[in-house]
């Protein structure tokens, strides 16, 4: 039985409403996009939704107590909380350089590292 899942494309401020028609896991049709980025976004959301993660961690010996960090590649949506818990358990000591890898492969084989967003 065919179903339609709706998304709002977040690839640019236009926010095109997308309709992805599927039968079980098979994509039948994608409509509503103005450019190909929308179709790609809907396909990604349906097959393997991912999210970026930016947050802060505790740092000792710096001017401020929190260091901004981010992941280098979007993570599977259903594992973002797991990654956030690992990141928040981390404490680092100054000095830290911008781009320094603080955790390699945060989720094992996902290929996304946690890096510092600034030097402190
Ligand atoms: S489909 Fe294209 S134009 Fe529409 S929101 Fe996505 S990126 Fe922007």
Tab-separated table of N, CA, C and O and ligand atoms in Angstrom:
chain	number	residue	atom	x	y	z
A	1	UNK	N	0.837	-1.190	0.000
A	1	UNK	CA	0.000	0.000	0.000
A	1	UNK	C	0.887	1.261	0.000
A	1	UNK	O	1.798	1.387	0.803
A	2	UNK	N	0.594	2.182	-0.904
A	2	UNK	CA	1.387	3.417	-1.011
A	2	UNK	C	1.055	4.371	0.132
A	2	UNK	O	-0.096	4.491	0.541
A	3	UNK	N	2.115	5.050	0.609
A	3	UNK	CA	1.933	6.079	1.631
A	3	UNK	C	2.701	7.321	1.213
A	3	UNK	O	3.684	7.221	0.465
A	4	UNK	N	2.262	8.462	1.714
A	4	UNK	CA	2.968	9.723	1.444
A	4	UNK	C	3.505	10.267	2.762
A	4	UNK	O	2.761	10.411	3.729
A	5	UNK	N	4.813	10.507	2.800
A	5	UNK	CA	5.436	11.143	3.964
A	5	UNK	C	5.832	12.557	3.561
A	5	UNK	O	6.405	12.759	2.485
A	6	UNK	N	5.494	13.507	4.407
A	6	UNK	CA	5.767	14.906	4.081
A	6	UNK	C	6.969	15.428	4.866
A	6	UNK	O	7.156	15.081	6.036
A	7	UNK	N	7.755	16.253	4.187
A	7	UNK	CA	8.909	16.903	4.804
A	7	UNK	C	8.896	18.371	4.405
A	7	UNK	O	8.285	18.746	3.407
A	8	UNK	N	9.606	19.176	5.163
A	8	UNK	CA	9.907	20.552	4.755
A	8	UNK	C	11.402	20.583	4.464
A	8	UNK	O	12.216	20.244	5.330
A	9	UNK	N	11.754	20.959	3.254
A	9	UNK	CA	13.173	21.012	2.904
A	9	UNK	C	13.853	22.119	3.703
A	9	UNK	O	13.359	23.248	3.766
A	10	UNK	N	14.978	21.792	4.321
A	10	UNK	CA	15.702	22.774	5.144
A	10	UNK	C	17.043	23.155	4.513
A	10	UNK	O	17.905	23.711	5.173
A	11	UNK	N	17.156	22.875	3.211
A	11	UNK	CA	18.434	23.156	2.552
A	11	UNK	C	18.617	24.622	2.171
A	11	UNK	O	19.723	25.054	1.874
A	12	UNK	N	17.513	25.382	2.147
A	12	UNK	CA	17.621	26.829	1.921
A	12	UNK	C	16.387	27.483	2.536
A	12	UNK	O	15.443	26.793	2.920
A	13	UNK	N	16.364	28.816	2.643
A	13	UNK	CA	15.250	29.477	3.343
A	13	UNK	C	13.886	29.342	2.671
A	13	UNK	O	12.874	29.666	3.295
A	14	UNK	N	13.804	28.881	1.433
A	14	UNK	CA	12.491	28.748	0.779
A	14	UNK	C	11.600	27.724	1.478
A	14	UNK	O	10.383	27.846	1.483
A	15	UNK	N	12.197	26.707	2.055
A	15	UNK	CA	11.417	25.727	2.819
A	15	UNK	C	10.340	25.026	2.012
A	15	UNK	O	9.174	24.941	2.437
A	16	UNK	N	10.691	24.485	0.862
A	16	UNK	CA	9.698	23.824	0.003
A	16	UNK	C	9.056	22.629	0.718
A	16	UNK	O	9.752	21.833	1.355
A	17	UNK	N	7.722	22.497	0.612
A	17	UNK	CA	7.048	21.320	1.170
A	17	UNK	C	7.247	20.124	0.230
A	17	UNK	O	6.976	20.210	-0.953
A	18	UNK	N	7.751	19.032	0.764
A	18	UNK	CA	8.075	17.854	-0.047
A	18	UNK	C	7.119	16.714	0.276
A	18	UNK	O	6.736	16.532	1.425
A	19	UNK	N	6.751	15.960	-0.733
A	19	UNK	CA	5.926	14.773	-0.534
A	19	UNK	C	6.674	13.578	-1.112
A	19	UNK	O	6.993	13.574	-2.300
A	20	UNK	N	6.962	12.619	-0.274
A	20	UNK	CA	7.671	11.411	-0.707
A	20	UNK	C	6.689	10.247	-0.655
A	20	UNK	O	6.175	9.900	0.404
A	21	UNK	N	6.389	9.710	-1.829
A	21	UNK	CA	5.479	8.562	-1.912
A	21	UNK	C	6.305	7.287	-1.860
A	21	UNK	O	7.305	7.155	-2.574
A	22	UNK	N	5.902	6.369	-0.998
A	22	UNK	CA	6.660	5.125	-0.855
A	22	UNK	C	5.728	3.957	-0.600
A	22	UNK	O	4.592	4.118	-0.158
A	23	UNK	N	6.245	2.800	-0.896
A	23	UNK	CA	5.549	1.562	-0.605
A	23	UNK	C	6.522	0.760	0.236
A	23	UNK	O	7.558	0.329	-0.257
A	24	UNK	N	6.209	0.618	1.511
A	24	UNK	CA	7.170	0.069	2.477
A	24	UNK	C	8.458	0.891	2.388
A	24	UNK	O	8.413	2.094	2.498
A	25	UNK	N	9.592	0.257	2.142
A	25	UNK	CA	10.874	0.988	2.096
A	25	UNK	C	11.217	1.528	0.710
A	25	UNK	O	12.238	2.203	0.527
A	26	UNK	N	10.392	1.192	-0.277
A	26	UNK	CA	10.713	1.590	-1.652
A	26	UNK	C	10.131	2.971	-1.980
A	26	UNK	O	8.922	3.188	-1.828
A	27	UNK	N	10.998	3.874	-2.435
A	27	UNK	CA	10.558	5.215	-2.821
A	27	UNK	C	9.953	5.149	-4.222
A	27	UNK	O	10.589	4.666	-5.164
A	28	UNK	N	8.715	5.638	-4.343
A	28	UNK	CA	8.025	5.630	-5.637
A	28	UNK	C	8.223	6.975	-6.350
A	28	UNK	O	8.519	7.021	-7.536
A	29	UNK	N	8.046	8.061	-5.593
A	29	UNK	CA	8.092	9.381	-6.218
A	29	UNK	C	8.357	10.444	-5.161
A	29	UNK	O	7.951	10.299	-4.010
A	30	UNK	N	9.054	11.509	-5.579
A	30	UNK	CA	9.254	12.665	-4.703
A	30	UNK	C	8.729	13.887	-5.445
A	30	UNK	O	9.082	14.115	-6.612
A	31	UNK	N	7.891	14.672	-4.776
A	31	UNK	CA	7.311	15.867	-5.393
A	31	UNK	C	7.495	17.070	-4.476
A	31	UNK	O	7.739	16.928	-3.289
A	32	UNK	N	7.316	18.238	-5.056
A	32	UNK	CA	7.282	19.472	-4.279
A	32	UNK	C	8.594	20.235	-4.245
A	32	UNK	O	8.625	21.372	-3.779
A	33	UNK	N	9.665	19.662	-4.724
A	33	UNK	CA	10.958	20.351	-4.654
A	33	UNK	C	11.129	21.312	-5.823
A	33	UNK	O	10.612	21.077	-6.916
A	34	UNK	N	11.868	22.377	-5.556
A	34	UNK	CA	12.152	23.375	-6.589
A	34	UNK	C	13.501	23.095	-7.242
A	34	UNK	O	13.728	23.471	-8.382
A	35	UNK	N	14.399	22.457	-6.490
A	35	UNK	CA	15.696	22.099	-7.067
A	35	UNK	C	16.077	20.698	-6.557
A	35	UNK	O	15.443	20.166	-5.648
A	36	UNK	N	17.119	20.145	-7.141
A	36	UNK	CA	17.481	18.759	-6.832
A	36	UNK	C	17.924	18.540	-5.377
A	36	UNK	O	17.883	17.418	-4.886
A	37	UNK	N	18.342	19.630	-4.725
A	37	UNK	CA	18.744	19.475	-3.320
A	37	UNK	C	17.556	19.003	-2.478
A	37	UNK	O	17.728	18.274	-1.513
A	38	UNK	N	16.367	19.436	-2.847
A	38	UNK	CA	15.166	19.030	-2.117
A	38	UNK	C	14.890	17.541	-2.271
A	38	UNK	O	14.543	16.856	-1.303
A	39	UNK	N	15.028	17.043	-3.502
A	39	UNK	CA	14.809	15.615	-3.739
A	39	UNK	C	15.838	14.786	-2.978
A	39	UNK	O	15.514	13.768	-2.358
A	40	UNK	N	17.081	15.261	-2.990
A	40	UNK	CA	18.152	14.554	-2.278
A	40	UNK	C	17.872	14.561	-0.769
A	40	UNK	O	18.060	13.550	-0.080
A	41	UNK	N	17.415	15.707	-0.268
A	41	UNK	CA	17.116	15.821	1.159
A	41	UNK	C	15.997	14.851	1.571
A	41	UNK	O	16.105	14.149	2.585
A	42	UNK	N	14.926	14.809	0.780
A	42	UNK	CA	13.801	13.918	1.104
A	42	UNK	C	14.252	12.454	1.095
A	42	UNK	O	13.888	11.672	1.983
A	43	UNK	N	15.069	12.106	0.091
A	43	UNK	CA	15.561	10.714	0.006
A	43	UNK	C	16.415	10.369	1.223
A	43	UNK	O	16.280	9.313	1.818
A	44	UNK	N	17.290	11.313	1.606
A	44	UNK	CA	18.162	11.091	2.772
A	44	UNK	C	17.317	10.968	4.048
A	44	UNK	O	17.557	10.084	4.880
A	45	UNK	N	16.329	11.849	4.212
A	45	UNK	CA	15.488	11.815	5.409
A	45	UNK	C	14.735	10.490	5.504
A	45	UNK	O	14.527	9.959	6.589
A	46	UNK	N	14.313	9.976	4.376
A	46	UNK	CA	13.537	8.732	4.378
A	46	UNK	C	14.421	7.511	4.608
A	46	UNK	O	14.054	6.594	5.339
A	47	UNK	N	15.591	7.505	3.998
A	47	UNK	CA	16.425	6.295	4.059
A	47	UNK	C	17.408	6.294	5.232
A	47	UNK	O	17.665	5.252	5.824
A	48	UNK	N	17.969	7.475	5.557
A	48	UNK	CA	19.029	7.528	6.571
A	48	UNK	C	19.111	8.938	7.149
A	48	UNK	O	20.061	9.671	6.863
A	49	UNK	N	18.122	9.340	7.964
A	49	UNK	CA	18.127	10.713	8.478
A	49	UNK	C	19.329	10.974	9.367
A	49	UNK	O	19.679	10.152	10.211
A	50	UNK	N	19.960	12.120	9.165
A	50	UNK	CA	21.169	12.476	9.925
A	50	UNK	C	21.068	13.899	10.442
A	50	UNK	O	20.366	14.732	9.854
A	51	UNK	N	21.792	14.154	11.519
A	51	UNK	CA	21.788	15.486	12.110
A	51	UNK	C	23.203	15.889	12.513
A	51	UNK	O	23.979	15.041	12.965
A	52	UNK	N	23.502	17.179	12.375
A	52	UNK	CA	24.746	17.719	12.907
A	52	UNK	C	24.588	17.907	14.405
A	52	UNK	O	23.459	17.943	14.907
A	53	UNK	N	25.678	18.052	15.100
A	53	UNK	CA	25.623	18.252	16.547
A	53	UNK	C	26.700	19.237	16.948
A	53	UNK	O	27.881	19.029	16.670
A	54	UNK	N	26.261	20.322	17.558
A	54	UNK	CA	27.172	21.322	18.127
A	54	UNK	C	26.784	21.512	19.580
A	54	UNK	O	25.596	21.625	19.892
A	55	UNK	N	27.773	21.581	20.453
A	55	UNK	CA	27.466	21.737	21.863
A	55	UNK	C	28.702	22.324	22.558
A	55	UNK	O	29.596	22.854	21.879
A	56	UNK	N	28.732	22.280	23.869
A	56	UNK	CA	29.920	22.742	24.598
A	56	UNK	C	30.327	21.664	25.604
A	56	UNK	O	29.503	20.854	26.019
A	57	UNK	N	31.607	21.698	25.977
A	57	UNK	CA	32.094	20.785	27.009
A	57	UNK	C	32.883	21.579	28.042
A	57	UNK	O	33.272	22.722	27.795
A	58	UNK	N	33.131	20.933	29.152
A	58	UNK	CA	33.870	21.567	30.232
A	58	UNK	C	35.361	21.653	29.879
A	58	UNK	O	35.939	20.708	29.339
A	59	UNK	N	35.951	22.811	30.181
A	59	UNK	CA	37.388	22.975	29.969
A	59	UNK	C	38.008	23.594	31.229
A	59	UNK	O	37.434	24.516	31.815
A	60	UNK	N	39.157	23.058	31.616
A	60	UNK	CA	39.881	23.581	32.794
A	60	UNK	C	41.026	24.470	32.352
A	60	UNK	O	41.688	24.193	31.352
A	61	UNK	N	41.275	25.524	33.126
A	61	UNK	CA	42.462	26.349	32.903
A	61	UNK	C	42.312	27.378	31.801
A	61	UNK	O	43.303	27.970	31.378
A	62	UNK	N	41.084	27.589	31.306
A	62	UNK	CA	40.869	28.584	30.252
A	62	UNK	C	40.124	29.782	30.834
A	62	UNK	O	39.651	29.743	31.969
A	63	UNK	N	40.015	30.838	30.029
A	63	UNK	CA	39.331	32.047	30.484
A	63	UNK	C	37.867	31.760	30.795
A	63	UNK	O	37.288	32.282	31.735
A	64	UNK	N	37.219	30.900	29.957
A	64	UNK	CA	35.827	30.506	30.178
A	64	UNK	C	35.765	29.021	30.511
A	64	UNK	O	36.693	28.276	30.218
A	65	UNK	N	34.666	28.616	31.088
A	65	UNK	CA	34.539	27.236	31.550
A	65	UNK	C	33.996	26.255	30.537
A	65	UNK	O	33.968	25.053	30.792
A	66	UNK	N	33.517	26.758	29.381
A	66	UNK	CA	32.925	25.864	28.385
A	66	UNK	C	33.616	26.069	27.036
A	66	UNK	O	33.874	27.204	26.608
A	67	UNK	N	33.903	24.980	26.374
A	67	UNK	CA	34.538	24.999	25.057
A	67	UNK	C	33.516	24.570	24.003
A	67	UNK	O	32.946	23.480	24.121
A	68	UNK	N	33.256	25.390	22.966
A	68	UNK	CA	32.340	24.954	21.907
A	68	UNK	C	32.964	23.854	21.047
A	68	UNK	O	34.135	23.964	20.656
A	69	UNK	N	32.187	22.812	20.783
A	69	UNK	CA	32.660	21.681	19.978
A	69	UNK	C	31.572	21.303	18.963
A	69	UNK	O	30.419	21.679	19.116
A	70	UNK	N	31.973	20.540	17.953
A	70	UNK	CA	30.999	20.055	16.960
A	70	UNK	C	31.493	18.731	16.396
A	70	UNK	O	32.670	18.375	16.548
A	71	UNK	N	30.578	18.012	15.736
A	71	UNK	CA	30.980	16.795	15.039
A	71	UNK	C	31.321	17.153	13.596
A	71	UNK	O	30.768	18.105	13.032
A	72	UNK	N	32.240	16.397	12.989
A	72	UNK	CA	32.712	16.733	11.647
A	72	UNK	C	31.796	16.202	10.543
A	72	UNK	O	31.882	16.674	9.414
A	73	UNK	N	30.951	15.224	10.863
A	73	UNK	CA	30.001	14.670	9.889
A	73	UNK	C	28.664	14.479	10.594
A	73	UNK	O	28.647	14.122	11.775
A	74	UNK	N	27.536	14.686	9.889
A	74	UNK	CA	26.240	14.448	10.525
A	74	UNK	C	26.125	13.003	11.020
A	74	UNK	O	26.646	12.073	10.398
A	75	UNK	N	25.420	12.852	12.131
A	75	UNK	CA	25.270	11.549	12.771
A	75	UNK	C	23.889	10.973	12.483
A	75	UNK	O	22.947	11.733	12.226
A	76	UNK	N	23.732	9.645	12.560
A	76	UNK	CA	22.386	9.083	12.431
A	76	UNK	C	21.469	9.725	13.478
A	76	UNK	O	21.840	9.827	14.648
A	77	UNK	N	20.294	10.158	13.043
A	77	UNK	CA	19.368	10.902	13.920
A	77	UNK	C	19.075	10.133	15.206
A	77	UNK	O	19.011	10.725	16.279
A	78	UNK	N	18.925	8.829	15.099
A	78	UNK	CA	18.554	8.042	16.287
A	78	UNK	C	19.728	7.788	17.236
A	78	UNK	O	19.557	7.143	18.265
A	79	UNK	N	20.926	8.321	16.903
A	79	UNK	CA	22.076	8.142	17.786
A	79	UNK	C	22.661	9.471	18.279
A	79	UNK	O	23.717	9.487	18.905
A	80	UNK	N	21.969	10.561	17.987
A	80	UNK	CA	22.476	11.883	18.377
A	80	UNK	C	22.531	12.027	19.902
A	80	UNK	O	23.516	12.541	20.450
A	81	UNK	N	21.506	11.561	20.604
A	81	UNK	CA	21.479	11.668	22.073
A	81	UNK	C	22.634	10.855	22.670
A	81	UNK	O	23.323	11.301	23.584
A	82	UNK	N	22.844	9.678	22.128
A	82	UNK	CA	23.955	8.825	22.582
A	82	UNK	C	25.292	9.562	22.419
A	82	UNK	O	26.126	9.579	23.345
A	83	UNK	N	25.478	10.197	21.268
A	83	UNK	CA	26.721	10.938	21.022
A	83	UNK	C	26.833	12.125	21.971
A	83	UNK	O	27.921	12.408	22.505
A	84	UNK	N	25.717	12.819	22.205
A	84	UNK	CA	25.735	13.989	23.097
A	84	UNK	C	26.145	13.578	24.511
A	84	UNK	O	26.899	14.299	25.177
A	85	UNK	N	25.677	12.430	24.962
A	85	UNK	CA	26.044	11.961	26.308
A	85	UNK	C	27.546	11.691	26.400
A	85	UNK	O	28.188	12.017	27.408
A	86	UNK	N	28.102	11.099	25.364
A	86	UNK	CA	29.548	10.834	25.350
A	86	UNK	C	30.323	12.153	25.366
A	86	UNK	O	31.273	12.332	26.136
A	87	UNK	N	29.889	13.089	24.525
A	87	UNK	CA	30.576	14.386	24.442
A	87	UNK	C	30.510	15.115	25.781
A	87	UNK	O	31.504	15.665	26.259
A	88	UNK	N	29.332	15.108	26.398
A	88	UNK	CA	29.166	15.856	27.654
A	88	UNK	C	29.922	15.230	28.829
A	88	UNK	O	30.129	15.888	29.850
A	89	UNK	N	30.335	13.990	28.697
A	89	UNK	CA	31.115	13.363	29.760
A	89	UNK	C	32.595	13.750	29.665
A	89	UNK	O	33.384	13.461	30.559
A	90	UNK	N	32.957	14.397	28.558
A	90	UNK	CA	34.359	14.750	28.309
A	90	UNK	C	34.741	16.039	29.036
A	90	UNK	O	33.986	17.007	29.048
A	91	UNK	N	35.944	16.044	29.628
A	91	UNK	CA	36.509	17.264	30.206
A	91	UNK	C	37.903	17.415	29.645
A	91	UNK	O	38.653	16.440	29.593
A	92	UNK	N	38.252	18.619	29.221
A	92	UNK	CA	39.576	18.840	28.649
A	92	UNK	C	40.295	19.929	29.427
A	92	UNK	O	39.687	20.678	30.187
A	93	UNK	N	41.607	19.980	29.204
A	93	UNK	CA	42.427	21.014	29.837
A	93	UNK	C	42.972	21.948	28.772
A	93	UNK	O	43.351	21.504	27.683
A	94	UNK	N	43.031	23.221	29.116
A	94	UNK	CA	43.622	24.209	28.235
A	94	UNK	C	45.138	23.934	28.169
A	94	UNK	O	45.721	23.505	29.171
A	95	UNK	N	45.817	24.184	27.054
A	95	UNK	CA	45.311	24.802	25.836
A	95	UNK	C	44.717	23.793	24.848
A	95	UNK	O	45.174	22.649	24.781
A	96	UNK	N	43.725	24.254	24.105
A	96	UNK	CA	43.118	23.475	23.026
A	96	UNK	C	43.136	24.350	21.777
A	96	UNK	O	42.852	25.536	21.858
A	97	UNK	N	43.488	23.746	20.652
A	97	UNK	CA	43.536	24.512	19.398
A	97	UNK	C	42.256	24.268	18.590
A	97	UNK	O	41.706	23.168	18.612
A	98	UNK	N	41.820	25.307	17.880
A	98	UNK	CA	40.647	25.173	17.014
A	98	UNK	C	40.885	24.054	15.992
A	98	UNK	O	41.955	23.993	15.385
A	99	UNK	N	39.916	23.161	15.846
A	99	UNK	CA	40.039	22.039	14.913
A	99	UNK	C	40.683	20.809	15.526
A	99	UNK	O	40.725	19.744	14.893
A	100	UNK	N	41.166	20.935	16.743
A	100	UNK	CA	41.793	19.781	17.409
A	100	UNK	C	40.758	18.679	17.621
A	100	UNK	O	39.642	18.936	18.088
A	101	UNK	N	41.136	17.442	17.270
A	101	UNK	CA	40.225	16.308	17.460
A	101	UNK	C	40.229	15.909	18.937
A	101	UNK	O	41.276	15.579	19.495
A	102	UNK	N	39.057	15.967	19.548
A	102	UNK	CA	38.927	15.636	20.970
A	102	UNK	C	38.428	14.212	21.163
A	102	UNK	O	38.752	13.564	22.158
A	103	UNK	N	37.594	13.746	20.232
A	103	UNK	CA	37.143	12.341	20.227
A	103	UNK	C	37.163	11.872	18.776
A	103	UNK	O	36.531	12.479	17.911
A	104	UNK	N	37.892	10.801	18.511
A	104	UNK	CA	37.959	10.230	17.164
A	104	UNK	C	36.796	9.245	17.009
A	104	UNK	O	36.514	8.456	17.911
A	105	UNK	N	36.106	9.298	15.890
A	105	UNK	CA	34.999	8.369	15.602
A	105	UNK	C	34.046	8.233	16.789
A	105	UNK	O	33.964	7.177	17.404
A	106	UNK	N	33.323	9.295	17.052
A	106	UNK	CA	32.447	9.347	18.222
A	106	UNK	C	31.511	8.135	18.324
A	106	UNK	O	31.263	7.635	19.410
A	107	UNK	N	31.013	7.641	17.186
A	107	UNK	CA	30.094	6.492	17.236
A	107	UNK	C	30.735	5.231	16.658
A	107	UNK	O	30.060	4.392	16.074
A	108	UNK	N	32.034	5.084	16.833
A	108	UNK	CA	32.696	3.866	16.358
A	108	UNK	C	33.033	3.950	14.894
A	108	UNK	O	34.045	4.523	14.520
A	109	UNK	N	32.183	3.428	14.032
A	109	UNK	CA	32.525	3.343	12.608
A	109	UNK	C	31.833	4.412	11.766
A	109	UNK	O	31.794	4.323	10.548
A	110	UNK	N	31.265	5.413	12.385
A	110	UNK	CA	30.518	6.409	11.608
A	110	UNK	C	31.420	7.446	10.951
A	110	UNK	O	30.978	8.229	10.138
A	111	UNK	N	32.695	7.500	11.366
A	111	UNK	CA	33.638	8.402	10.713
A	111	UNK	C	33.449	9.863	11.076
A	111	UNK	O	33.857	10.748	10.322
A	112	UNK	N	32.797	10.152	12.181
A	112	UNK	CA	32.607	11.538	12.593
A	112	UNK	C	33.381	11.800	13.875
A	112	UNK	O	33.181	11.111	14.888
A	113	UNK	N	34.266	12.805	13.820
A	113	UNK	CA	35.078	13.157	14.988
A	113	UNK	C	34.438	14.347	15.709
A	113	UNK	O	33.680	15.114	15.126
A	114	UNK	N	34.823	14.519	16.966
A	114	UNK	CA	34.427	15.708	17.720
A	114	UNK	C	35.646	16.632	17.758
A	114	UNK	O	36.736	16.206	18.168
A	115	UNK	N	35.449	17.865	17.286
A	115	UNK	CA	36.569	18.805	17.230
A	115	UNK	C	36.217	20.088	17.968
A	115	UNK	O	35.044	20.453	18.118
A	116	UNK	N	37.246	20.798	18.400
A	116	UNK	CA	37.075	22.092	19.050
A	116	UNK	C	36.741	23.150	18.000
A	116	UNK	O	37.324	23.160	16.915
A	117	UNK	N	35.803	24.022	18.326
A	117	UNK	CA	35.405	25.078	17.377
A	117	UNK	C	36.233	26.350	17.566
A	117	UNK	O	36.113	27.277	16.784
A	118	UNK	N	37.010	26.415	18.629
A	118	UNK	CA	37.867	27.588	18.830
A	118	UNK	C	39.064	27.205	19.688
A	118	UNK	O	39.048	26.166	20.354
A	119	UNK	N	40.064	28.039	19.648
A	119	UNK	CA	41.211	27.840	20.519
A	119	UNK	C	40.892	28.463	21.871
A	119	UNK	O	40.309	29.537	21.949
A	120	UNK	N	41.294	27.802	22.925
A	120	UNK	CA	41.107	28.344	24.279
A	120	UNK	C	42.268	27.932	25.151
A	120	UNK	O	42.712	26.800	25.090
B	1	LIG	S1	13.994	22.246	-2.743
B	1	LIG	FE1	15.643	23.642	-3.333
B	1	LIG	S2	14.649	25.642	-3.383
B	1	LIG	FE2	13.297	24.305	-2.199
B	1	LIG	S3	13.942	24.587	-0.040
B	1	LIG	FE3	15.079	22.826	-0.849
B	1	LIG	S4	17.023	23.703	-1.557
B	1	LIG	FE4	15.567	25.393	-1.337
